[in-house]
Coordinates of N, CA and C in Angstrom, one line a residue:
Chain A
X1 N 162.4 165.1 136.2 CA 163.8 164.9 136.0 C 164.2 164.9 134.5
X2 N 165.5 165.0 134.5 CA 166.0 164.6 133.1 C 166.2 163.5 132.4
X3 N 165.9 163.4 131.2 CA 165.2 162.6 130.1 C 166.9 161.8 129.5
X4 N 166.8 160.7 129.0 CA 168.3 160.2 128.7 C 167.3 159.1 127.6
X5 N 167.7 159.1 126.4 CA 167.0 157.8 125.8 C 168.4 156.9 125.3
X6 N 168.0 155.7 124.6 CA 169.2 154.8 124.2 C 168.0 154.4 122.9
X7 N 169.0 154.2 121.9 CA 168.4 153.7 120.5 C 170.3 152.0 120.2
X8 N 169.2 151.1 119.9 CA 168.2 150.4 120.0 C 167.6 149.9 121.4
X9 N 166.4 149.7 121.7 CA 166.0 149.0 123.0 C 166.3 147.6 123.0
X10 N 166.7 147.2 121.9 CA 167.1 145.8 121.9 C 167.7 145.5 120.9
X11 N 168.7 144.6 120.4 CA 169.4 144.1 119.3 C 169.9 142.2 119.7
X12 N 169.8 142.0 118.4 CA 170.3 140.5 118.3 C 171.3 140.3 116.9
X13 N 172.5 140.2 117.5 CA 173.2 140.3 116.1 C 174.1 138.9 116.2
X14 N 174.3 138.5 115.2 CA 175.6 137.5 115.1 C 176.8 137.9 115.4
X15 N 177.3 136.7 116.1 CA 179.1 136.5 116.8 C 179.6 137.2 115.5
X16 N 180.5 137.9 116.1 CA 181.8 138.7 115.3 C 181.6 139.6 114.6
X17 N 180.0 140.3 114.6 CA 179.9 141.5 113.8 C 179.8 142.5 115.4
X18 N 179.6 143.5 114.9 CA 180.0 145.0 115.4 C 178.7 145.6 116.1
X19 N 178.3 146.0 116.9 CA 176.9 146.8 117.4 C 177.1 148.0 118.4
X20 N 176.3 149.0 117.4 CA 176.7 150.3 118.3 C 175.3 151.0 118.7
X21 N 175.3 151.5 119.9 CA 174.1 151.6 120.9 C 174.4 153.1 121.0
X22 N 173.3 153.9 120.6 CA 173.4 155.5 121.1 C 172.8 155.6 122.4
X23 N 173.5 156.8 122.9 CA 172.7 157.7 124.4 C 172.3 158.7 124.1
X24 N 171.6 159.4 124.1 CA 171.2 161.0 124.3 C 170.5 161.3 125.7
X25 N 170.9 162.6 125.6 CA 170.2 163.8 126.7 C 169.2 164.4 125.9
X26 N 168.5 164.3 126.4 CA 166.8 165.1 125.4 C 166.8 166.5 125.7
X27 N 166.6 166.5 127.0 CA 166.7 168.0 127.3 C 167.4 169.1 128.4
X28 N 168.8 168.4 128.4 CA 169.8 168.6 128.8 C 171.1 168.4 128.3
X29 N 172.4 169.3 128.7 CA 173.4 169.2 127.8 C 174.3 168.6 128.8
X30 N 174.7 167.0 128.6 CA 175.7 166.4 129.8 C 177.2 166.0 129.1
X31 N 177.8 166.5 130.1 CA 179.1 167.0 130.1 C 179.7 166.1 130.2
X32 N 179.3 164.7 131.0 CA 179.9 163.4 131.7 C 178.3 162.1 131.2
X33 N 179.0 161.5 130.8 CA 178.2 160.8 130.3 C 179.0 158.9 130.9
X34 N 178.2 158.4 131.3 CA 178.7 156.9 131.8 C 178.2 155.7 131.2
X35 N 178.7 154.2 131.0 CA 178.4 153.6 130.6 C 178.2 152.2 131.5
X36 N 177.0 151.5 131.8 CA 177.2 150.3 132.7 C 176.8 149.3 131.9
X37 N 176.8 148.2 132.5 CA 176.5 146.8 131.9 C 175.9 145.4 133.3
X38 N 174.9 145.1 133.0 CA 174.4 144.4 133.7 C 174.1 143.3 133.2
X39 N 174.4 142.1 133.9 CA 174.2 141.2 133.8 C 172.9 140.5 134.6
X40 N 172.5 139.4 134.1 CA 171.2 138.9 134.7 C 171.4 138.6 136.2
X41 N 170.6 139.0 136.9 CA 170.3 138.7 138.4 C 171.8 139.4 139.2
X42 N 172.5 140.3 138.1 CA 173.6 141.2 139.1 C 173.4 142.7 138.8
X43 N 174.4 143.1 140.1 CA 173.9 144.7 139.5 C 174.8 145.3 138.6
X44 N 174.3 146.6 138.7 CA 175.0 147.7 137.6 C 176.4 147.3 137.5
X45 N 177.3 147.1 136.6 CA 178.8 147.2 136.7 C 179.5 148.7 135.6
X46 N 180.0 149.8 136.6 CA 180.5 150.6 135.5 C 181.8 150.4 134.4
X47 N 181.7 150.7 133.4 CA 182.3 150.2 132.0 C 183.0 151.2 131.8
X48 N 182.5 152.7 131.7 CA 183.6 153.9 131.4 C 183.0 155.0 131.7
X49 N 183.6 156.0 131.8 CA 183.1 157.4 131.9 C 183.8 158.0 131.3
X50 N 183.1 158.7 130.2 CA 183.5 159.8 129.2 C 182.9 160.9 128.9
X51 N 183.5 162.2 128.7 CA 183.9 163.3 129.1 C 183.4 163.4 127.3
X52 N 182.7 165.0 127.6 CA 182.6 165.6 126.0 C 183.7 166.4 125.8
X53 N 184.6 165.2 123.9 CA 185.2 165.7 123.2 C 187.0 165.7 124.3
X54 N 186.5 164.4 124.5 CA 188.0 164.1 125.3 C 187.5 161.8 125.4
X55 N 188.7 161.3 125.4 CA 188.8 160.0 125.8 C 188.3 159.2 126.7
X56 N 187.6 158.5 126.3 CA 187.0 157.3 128.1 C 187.4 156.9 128.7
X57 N 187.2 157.1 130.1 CA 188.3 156.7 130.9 C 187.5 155.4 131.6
X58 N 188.4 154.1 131.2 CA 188.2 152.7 131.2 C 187.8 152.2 132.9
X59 N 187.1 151.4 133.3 CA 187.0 150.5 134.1 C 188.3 150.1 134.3
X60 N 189.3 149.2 135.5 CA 189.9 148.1 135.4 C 189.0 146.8 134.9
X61 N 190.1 146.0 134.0 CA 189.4 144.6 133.5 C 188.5 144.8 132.5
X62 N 188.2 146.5 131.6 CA 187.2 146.5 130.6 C 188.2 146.8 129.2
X63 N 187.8 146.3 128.3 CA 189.2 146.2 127.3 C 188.2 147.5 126.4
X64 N 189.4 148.5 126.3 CA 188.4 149.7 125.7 C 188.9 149.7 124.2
X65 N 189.4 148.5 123.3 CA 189.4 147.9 122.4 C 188.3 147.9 121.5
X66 N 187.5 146.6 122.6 CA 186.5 146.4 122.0 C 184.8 146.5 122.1
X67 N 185.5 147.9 123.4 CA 184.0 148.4 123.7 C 184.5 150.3 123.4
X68 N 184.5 150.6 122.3 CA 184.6 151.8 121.7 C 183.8 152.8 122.1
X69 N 183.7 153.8 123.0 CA 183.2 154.7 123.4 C 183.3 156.4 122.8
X70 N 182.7 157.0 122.1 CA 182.5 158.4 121.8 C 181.5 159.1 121.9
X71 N 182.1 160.6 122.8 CA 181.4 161.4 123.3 C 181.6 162.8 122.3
X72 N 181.3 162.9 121.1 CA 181.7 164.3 120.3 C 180.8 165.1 120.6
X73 N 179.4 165.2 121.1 CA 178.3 166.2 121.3 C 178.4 166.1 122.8
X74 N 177.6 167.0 123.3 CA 177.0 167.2 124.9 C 176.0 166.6 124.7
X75 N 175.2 166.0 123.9 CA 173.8 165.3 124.3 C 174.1 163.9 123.4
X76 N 174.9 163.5 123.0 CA 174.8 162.2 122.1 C 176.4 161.4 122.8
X77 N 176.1 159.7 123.2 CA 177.8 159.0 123.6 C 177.1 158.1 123.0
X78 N 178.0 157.6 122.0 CA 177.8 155.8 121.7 C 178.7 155.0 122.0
X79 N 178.4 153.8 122.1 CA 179.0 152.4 122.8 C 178.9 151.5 121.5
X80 N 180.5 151.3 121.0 CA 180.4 150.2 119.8 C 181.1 148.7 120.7
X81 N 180.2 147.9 120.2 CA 180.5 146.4 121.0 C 181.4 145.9 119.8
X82 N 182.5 146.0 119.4 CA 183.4 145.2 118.3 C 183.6 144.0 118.5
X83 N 183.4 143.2 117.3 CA 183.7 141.5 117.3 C 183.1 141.0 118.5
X84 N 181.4 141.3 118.5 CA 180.7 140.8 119.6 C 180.4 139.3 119.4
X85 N 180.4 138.6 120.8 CA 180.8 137.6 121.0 C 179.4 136.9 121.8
X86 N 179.0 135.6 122.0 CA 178.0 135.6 123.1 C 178.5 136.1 124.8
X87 N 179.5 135.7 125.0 CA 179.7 136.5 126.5 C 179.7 137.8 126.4
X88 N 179.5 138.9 125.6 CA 179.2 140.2 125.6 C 177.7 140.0 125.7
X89 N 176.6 139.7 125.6 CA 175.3 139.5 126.0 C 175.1 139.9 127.1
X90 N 174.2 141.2 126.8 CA 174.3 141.9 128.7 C 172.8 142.9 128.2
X91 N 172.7 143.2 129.3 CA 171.7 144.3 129.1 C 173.0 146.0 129.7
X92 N 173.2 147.1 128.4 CA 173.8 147.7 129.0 C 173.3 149.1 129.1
X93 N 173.5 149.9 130.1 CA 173.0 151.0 130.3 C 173.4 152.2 130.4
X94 N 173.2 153.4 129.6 CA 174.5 154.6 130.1 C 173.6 155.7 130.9
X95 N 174.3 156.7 131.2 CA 173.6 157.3 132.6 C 174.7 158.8 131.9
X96 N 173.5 160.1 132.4 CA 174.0 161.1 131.9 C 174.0 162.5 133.0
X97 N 175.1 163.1 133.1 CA 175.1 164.0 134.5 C 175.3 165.2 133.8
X98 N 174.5 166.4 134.2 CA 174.8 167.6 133.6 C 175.4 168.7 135.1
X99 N 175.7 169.6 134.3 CA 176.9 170.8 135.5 C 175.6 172.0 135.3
X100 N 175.2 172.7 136.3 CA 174.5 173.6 136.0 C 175.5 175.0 136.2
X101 N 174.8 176.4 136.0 CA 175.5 177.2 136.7 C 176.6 177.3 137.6
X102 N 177.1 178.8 137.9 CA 178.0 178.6 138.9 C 177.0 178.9 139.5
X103 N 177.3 178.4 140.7 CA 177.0 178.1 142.0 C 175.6 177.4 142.4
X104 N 175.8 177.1 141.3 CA 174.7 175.7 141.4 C 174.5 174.5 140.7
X105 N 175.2 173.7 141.2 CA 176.0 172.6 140.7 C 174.7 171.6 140.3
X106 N 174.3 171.0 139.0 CA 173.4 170.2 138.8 C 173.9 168.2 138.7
X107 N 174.1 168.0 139.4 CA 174.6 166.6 139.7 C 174.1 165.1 140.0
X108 N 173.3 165.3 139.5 CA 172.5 164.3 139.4 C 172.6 163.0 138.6
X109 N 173.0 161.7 138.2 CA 172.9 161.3 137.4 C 171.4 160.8 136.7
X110 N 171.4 160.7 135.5 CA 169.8 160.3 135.4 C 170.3 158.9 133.8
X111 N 169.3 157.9 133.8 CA 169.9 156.9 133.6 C 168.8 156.4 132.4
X112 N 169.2 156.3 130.7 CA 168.8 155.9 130.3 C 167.6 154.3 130.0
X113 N 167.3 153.9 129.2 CA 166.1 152.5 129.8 C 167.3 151.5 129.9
X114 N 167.8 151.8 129.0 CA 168.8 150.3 128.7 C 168.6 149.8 127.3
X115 N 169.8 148.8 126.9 CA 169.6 148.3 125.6 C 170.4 147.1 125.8
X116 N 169.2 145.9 125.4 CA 169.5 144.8 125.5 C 169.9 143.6 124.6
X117 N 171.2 143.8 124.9 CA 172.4 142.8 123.6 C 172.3 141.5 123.7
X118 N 172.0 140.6 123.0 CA 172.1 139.6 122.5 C 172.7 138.7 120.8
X119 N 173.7 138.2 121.7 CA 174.6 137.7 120.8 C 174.3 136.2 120.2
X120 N 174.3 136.0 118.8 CA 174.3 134.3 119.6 C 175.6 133.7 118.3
Chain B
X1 N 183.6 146.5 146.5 CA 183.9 147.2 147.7 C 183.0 147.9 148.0
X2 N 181.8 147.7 147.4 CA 180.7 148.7 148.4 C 180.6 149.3 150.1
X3 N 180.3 150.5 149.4 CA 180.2 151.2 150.8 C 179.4 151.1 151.6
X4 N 178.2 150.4 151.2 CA 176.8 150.6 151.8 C 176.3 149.0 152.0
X5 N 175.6 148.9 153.3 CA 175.2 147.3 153.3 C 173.6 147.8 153.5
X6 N 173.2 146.4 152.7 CA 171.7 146.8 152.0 C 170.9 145.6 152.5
X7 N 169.5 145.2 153.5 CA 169.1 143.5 153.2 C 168.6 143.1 151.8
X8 N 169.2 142.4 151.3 CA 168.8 141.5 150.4 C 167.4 141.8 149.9
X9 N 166.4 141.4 150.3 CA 164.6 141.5 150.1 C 164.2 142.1 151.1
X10 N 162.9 142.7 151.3 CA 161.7 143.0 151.7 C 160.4 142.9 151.2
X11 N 159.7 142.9 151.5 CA 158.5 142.9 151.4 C 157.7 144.1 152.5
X12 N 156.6 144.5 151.8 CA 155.5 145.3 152.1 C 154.4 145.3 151.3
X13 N 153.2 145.8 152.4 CA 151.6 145.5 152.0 C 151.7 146.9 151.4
X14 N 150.5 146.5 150.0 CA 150.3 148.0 149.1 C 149.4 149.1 150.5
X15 N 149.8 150.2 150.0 CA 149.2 151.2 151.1 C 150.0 151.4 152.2
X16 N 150.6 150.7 152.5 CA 151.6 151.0 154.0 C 153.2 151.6 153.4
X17 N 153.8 152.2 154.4 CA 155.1 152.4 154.2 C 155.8 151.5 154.4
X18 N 157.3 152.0 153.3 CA 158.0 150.9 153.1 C 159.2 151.7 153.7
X19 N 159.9 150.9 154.9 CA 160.8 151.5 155.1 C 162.6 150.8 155.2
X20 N 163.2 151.0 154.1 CA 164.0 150.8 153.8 C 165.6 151.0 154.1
X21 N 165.6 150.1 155.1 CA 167.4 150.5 155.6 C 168.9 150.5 154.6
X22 N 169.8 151.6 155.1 CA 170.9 151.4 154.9 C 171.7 151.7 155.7
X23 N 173.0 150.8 155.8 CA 173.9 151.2 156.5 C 175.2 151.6 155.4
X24 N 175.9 153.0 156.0 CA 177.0 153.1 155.6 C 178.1 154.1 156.3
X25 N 178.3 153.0 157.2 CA 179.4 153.2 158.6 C 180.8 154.0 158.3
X26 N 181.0 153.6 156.8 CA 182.5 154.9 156.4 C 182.3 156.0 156.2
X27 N 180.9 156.1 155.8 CA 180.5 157.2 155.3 C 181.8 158.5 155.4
X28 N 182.5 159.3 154.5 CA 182.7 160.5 154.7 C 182.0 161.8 154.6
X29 N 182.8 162.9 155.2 CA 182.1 164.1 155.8 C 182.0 164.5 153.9
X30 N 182.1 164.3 153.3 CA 182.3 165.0 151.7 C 181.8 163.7 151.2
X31 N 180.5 163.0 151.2 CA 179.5 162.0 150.9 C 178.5 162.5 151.0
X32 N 177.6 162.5 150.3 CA 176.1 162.3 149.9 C 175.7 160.8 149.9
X33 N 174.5 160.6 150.4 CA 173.6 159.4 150.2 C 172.5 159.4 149.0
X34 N 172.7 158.6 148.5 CA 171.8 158.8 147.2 C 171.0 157.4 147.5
X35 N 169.7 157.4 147.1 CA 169.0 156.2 146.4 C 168.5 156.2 145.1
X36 N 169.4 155.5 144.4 CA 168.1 154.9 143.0 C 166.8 153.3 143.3
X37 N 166.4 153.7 142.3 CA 165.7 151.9 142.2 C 165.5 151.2 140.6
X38 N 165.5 150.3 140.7 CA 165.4 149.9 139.5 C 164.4 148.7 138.9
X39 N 163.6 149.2 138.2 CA 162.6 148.4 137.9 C 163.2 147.0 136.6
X40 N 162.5 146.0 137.0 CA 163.2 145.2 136.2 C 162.8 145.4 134.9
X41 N 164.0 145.3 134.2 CA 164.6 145.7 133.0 C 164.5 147.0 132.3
X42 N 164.5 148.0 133.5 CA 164.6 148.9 133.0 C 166.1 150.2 133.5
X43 N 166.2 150.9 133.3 CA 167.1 152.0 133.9 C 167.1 152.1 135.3
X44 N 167.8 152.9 135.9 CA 168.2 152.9 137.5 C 167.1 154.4 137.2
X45 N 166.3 155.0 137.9 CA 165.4 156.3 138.5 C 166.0 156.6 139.7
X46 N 166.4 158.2 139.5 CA 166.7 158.5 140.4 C 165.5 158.8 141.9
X47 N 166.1 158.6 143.1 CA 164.6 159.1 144.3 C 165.0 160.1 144.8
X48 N 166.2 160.2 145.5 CA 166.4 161.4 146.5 C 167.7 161.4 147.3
X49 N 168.5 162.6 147.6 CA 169.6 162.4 147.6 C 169.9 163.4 149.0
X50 N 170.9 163.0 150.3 CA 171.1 164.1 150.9 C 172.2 163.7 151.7
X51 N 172.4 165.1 152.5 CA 174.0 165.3 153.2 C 174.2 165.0 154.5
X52 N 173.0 165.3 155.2 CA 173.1 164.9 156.5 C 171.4 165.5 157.1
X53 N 171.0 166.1 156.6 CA 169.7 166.3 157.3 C 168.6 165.9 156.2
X54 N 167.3 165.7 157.0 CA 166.3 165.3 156.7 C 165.6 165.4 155.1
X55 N 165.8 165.0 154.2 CA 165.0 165.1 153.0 C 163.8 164.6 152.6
X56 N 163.1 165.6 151.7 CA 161.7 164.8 151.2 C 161.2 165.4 150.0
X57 N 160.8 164.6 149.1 CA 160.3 164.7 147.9 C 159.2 164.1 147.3
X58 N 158.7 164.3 145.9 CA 157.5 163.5 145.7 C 157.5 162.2 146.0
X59 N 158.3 161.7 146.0 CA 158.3 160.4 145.5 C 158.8 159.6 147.4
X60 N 159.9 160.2 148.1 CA 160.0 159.4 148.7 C 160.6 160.1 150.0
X61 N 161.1 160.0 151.2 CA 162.1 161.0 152.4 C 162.7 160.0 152.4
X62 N 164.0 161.0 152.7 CA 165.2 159.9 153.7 C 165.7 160.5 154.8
X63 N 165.6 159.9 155.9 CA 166.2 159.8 156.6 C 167.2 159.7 157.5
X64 N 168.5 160.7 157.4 CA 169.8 160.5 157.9 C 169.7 160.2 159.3
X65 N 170.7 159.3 159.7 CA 170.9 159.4 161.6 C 172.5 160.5 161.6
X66 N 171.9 160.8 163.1 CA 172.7 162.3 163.3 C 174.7 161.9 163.0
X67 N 174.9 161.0 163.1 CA 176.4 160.6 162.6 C 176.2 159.8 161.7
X68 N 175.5 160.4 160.9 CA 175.2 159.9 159.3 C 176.4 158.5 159.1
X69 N 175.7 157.4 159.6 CA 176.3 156.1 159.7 C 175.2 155.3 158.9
X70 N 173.9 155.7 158.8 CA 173.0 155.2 158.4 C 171.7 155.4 158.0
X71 N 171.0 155.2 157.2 CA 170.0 156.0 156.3 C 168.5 155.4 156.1
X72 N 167.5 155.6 156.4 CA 166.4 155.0 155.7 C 165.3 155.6 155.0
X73 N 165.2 155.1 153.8 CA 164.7 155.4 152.5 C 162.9 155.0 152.8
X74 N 161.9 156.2 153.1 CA 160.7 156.0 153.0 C 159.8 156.2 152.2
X75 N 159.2 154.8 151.6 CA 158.1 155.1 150.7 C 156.2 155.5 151.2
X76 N 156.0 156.4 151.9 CA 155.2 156.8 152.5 C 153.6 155.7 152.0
X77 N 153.1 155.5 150.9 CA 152.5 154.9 150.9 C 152.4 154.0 149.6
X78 N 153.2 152.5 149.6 CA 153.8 152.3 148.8 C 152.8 151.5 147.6
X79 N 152.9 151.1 146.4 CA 151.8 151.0 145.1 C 152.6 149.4 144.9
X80 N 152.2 148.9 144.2 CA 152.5 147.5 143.4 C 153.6 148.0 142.3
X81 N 153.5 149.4 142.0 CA 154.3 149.6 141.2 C 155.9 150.1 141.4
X82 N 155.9 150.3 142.6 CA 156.8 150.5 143.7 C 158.3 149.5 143.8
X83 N 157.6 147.9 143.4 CA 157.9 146.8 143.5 C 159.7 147.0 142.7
X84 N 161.0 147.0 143.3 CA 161.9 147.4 142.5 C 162.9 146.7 143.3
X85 N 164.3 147.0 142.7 CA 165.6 147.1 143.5 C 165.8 148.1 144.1
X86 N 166.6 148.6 145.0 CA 166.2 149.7 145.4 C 168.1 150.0 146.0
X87 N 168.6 150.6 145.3 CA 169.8 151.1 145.7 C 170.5 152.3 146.7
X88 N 171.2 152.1 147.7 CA 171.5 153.2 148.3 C 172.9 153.5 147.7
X89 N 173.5 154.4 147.4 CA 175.0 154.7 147.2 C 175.7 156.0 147.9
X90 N 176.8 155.8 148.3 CA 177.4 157.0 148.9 C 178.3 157.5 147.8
X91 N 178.3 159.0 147.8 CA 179.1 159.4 146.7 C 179.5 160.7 146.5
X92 N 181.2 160.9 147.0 CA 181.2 162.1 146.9 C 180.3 163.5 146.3
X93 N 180.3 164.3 146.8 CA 179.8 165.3 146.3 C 181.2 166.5 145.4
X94 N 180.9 166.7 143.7 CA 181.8 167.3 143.3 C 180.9 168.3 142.0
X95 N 181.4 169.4 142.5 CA 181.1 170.7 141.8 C 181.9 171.3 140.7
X96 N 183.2 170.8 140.6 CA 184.0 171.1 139.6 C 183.6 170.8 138.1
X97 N 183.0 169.5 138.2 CA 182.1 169.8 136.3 C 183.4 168.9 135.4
X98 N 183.1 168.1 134.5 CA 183.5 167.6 133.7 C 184.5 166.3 134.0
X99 N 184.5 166.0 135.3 CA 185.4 164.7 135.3 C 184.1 163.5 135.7
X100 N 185.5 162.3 136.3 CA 184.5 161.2 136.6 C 184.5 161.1 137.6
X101 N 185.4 162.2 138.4 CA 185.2 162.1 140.1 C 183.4 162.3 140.7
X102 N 183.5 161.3 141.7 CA 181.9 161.4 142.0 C 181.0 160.4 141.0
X103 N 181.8 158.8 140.8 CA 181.0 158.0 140.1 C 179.9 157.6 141.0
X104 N 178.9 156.8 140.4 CA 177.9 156.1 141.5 C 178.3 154.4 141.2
X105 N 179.0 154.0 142.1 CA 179.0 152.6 142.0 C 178.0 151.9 142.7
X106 N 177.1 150.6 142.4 CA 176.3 150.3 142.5 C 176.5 148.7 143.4
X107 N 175.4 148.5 144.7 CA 176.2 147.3 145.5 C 174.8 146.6 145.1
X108 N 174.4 145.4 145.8 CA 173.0 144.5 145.3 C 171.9 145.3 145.9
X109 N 171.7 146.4 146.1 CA 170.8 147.0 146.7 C 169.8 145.6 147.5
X110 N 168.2 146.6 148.0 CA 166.9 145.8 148.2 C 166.0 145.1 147.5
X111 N 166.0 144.1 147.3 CA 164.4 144.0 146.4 C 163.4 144.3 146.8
X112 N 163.0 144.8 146.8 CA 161.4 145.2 147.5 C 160.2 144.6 146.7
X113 N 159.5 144.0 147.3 CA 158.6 143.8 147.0 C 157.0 144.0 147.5
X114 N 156.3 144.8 146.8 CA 154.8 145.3 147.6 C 153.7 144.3 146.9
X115 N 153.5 143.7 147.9 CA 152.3 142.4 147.3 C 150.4 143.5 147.8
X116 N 149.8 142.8 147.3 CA 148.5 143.3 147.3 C 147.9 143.1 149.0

């Protein structure tokens, strides 16, 4: 399958500073790139899906404020967490779908490790 | 609003099959069945994905029933490493390319668990 990494695997930063988490496609160019956020002992919750070289299109209830999403490449989307807070503490994960050919649609989502935020 | 109802836990002995129900009774005719799993703390892995007839891959077959109301996910002979969440999702199927039609929303899936 296809390869998706996130830099950092983990971060610990202090309340009210800023933290931005890259995605890439290694060896694939994805068109649609998504962003989740999990919390301990729940599941996936989706955050945004954003589109290369166009705007994220927000969850209900996700303030796209202060979760800053950009997609400028086909293989690179970062997630800035602004004026992070301890309830932003999540493990969050983005997931990357690429379009193959015509008439053969490659659709798969494939899902980076994750990157685990901690705020204190 | 999950579409798909999942049991909570399982358990299975290493070496035997693990066979993994889903129900998803709304299912539409323009749905796919997908399973991921997810190892704790890590990413969701994709398994195997189908429309209405019989699939199989390295890793695992599924199952459709013929009014694709319901699905089960077989791990033919399952390892300790196996040991995961195990998500079923229904999700449209979309060929058009570049939107977010065809998200994968995610419900508490299975825990599986393969003890020795």
């Amino acid at each position: 399958g296809a390869v998706v990494s996130q830099h950092p695997s983990w971060v610990i930063c202090k309340s009210g500073t800023s933290v931005k988490i890259e995605c890439r496609s290694l060896d694939f160019q994805a068109t649609t790139m998504f962003w989740y956020r999990q919390f301990p002992k729940q599941s996936l919750m989706l955050m945004a899906t954003s589109n290369e070289g166009s705007k994220a299109t927000y969850e209900q209830g996700v303030e796209k404020d202060k979760f800053l999403i950009n997609h400028a490449s086909l293989t690179l989307s970062t997630l800035t967490v602004t004026s992070a807070h301890p309830e932003d503490s999540s493990f969050y994960i983005c997931s990357a779908r690429a379009w193959g050919t015509s008439g053969s649609p490659y659709n798969e989502q494939f899902f980076g490790p994750g990157t685990r935020l901690t705020v204190l | 609003d999950a579409k798909t109802t999942q049991p909570p836990s399982m358990d299975c002995a290493e070496g035997r099959a693990a066979n993994l129900p889903c129900n998803h009774s709304t299912i539409s005719g323009n749905e796919y069945v997908y399973w991921y799993r997810q190892i704790h703390s890590q990413g969701p892995q994709y398994i195997i994905h189908g429309l209405k007839n019989n699939e199989t891959n390295e890793m695992a077959s599924l199952i459709i029933t013929e009014d694709r109301k319901s699905s089960t996910l077989i791990l033919p002979h399952a390892t300790l490493r196996d040991t995961a969440v195990y998500y079923c999702i229904v999700r449209p199927w979309n060929n058009a390319g570049g939107t977010s039609y065809g998200k994968l929303t995610f419900g508490q899936g299975t825990i599986l668990t393969v003890h020795p």
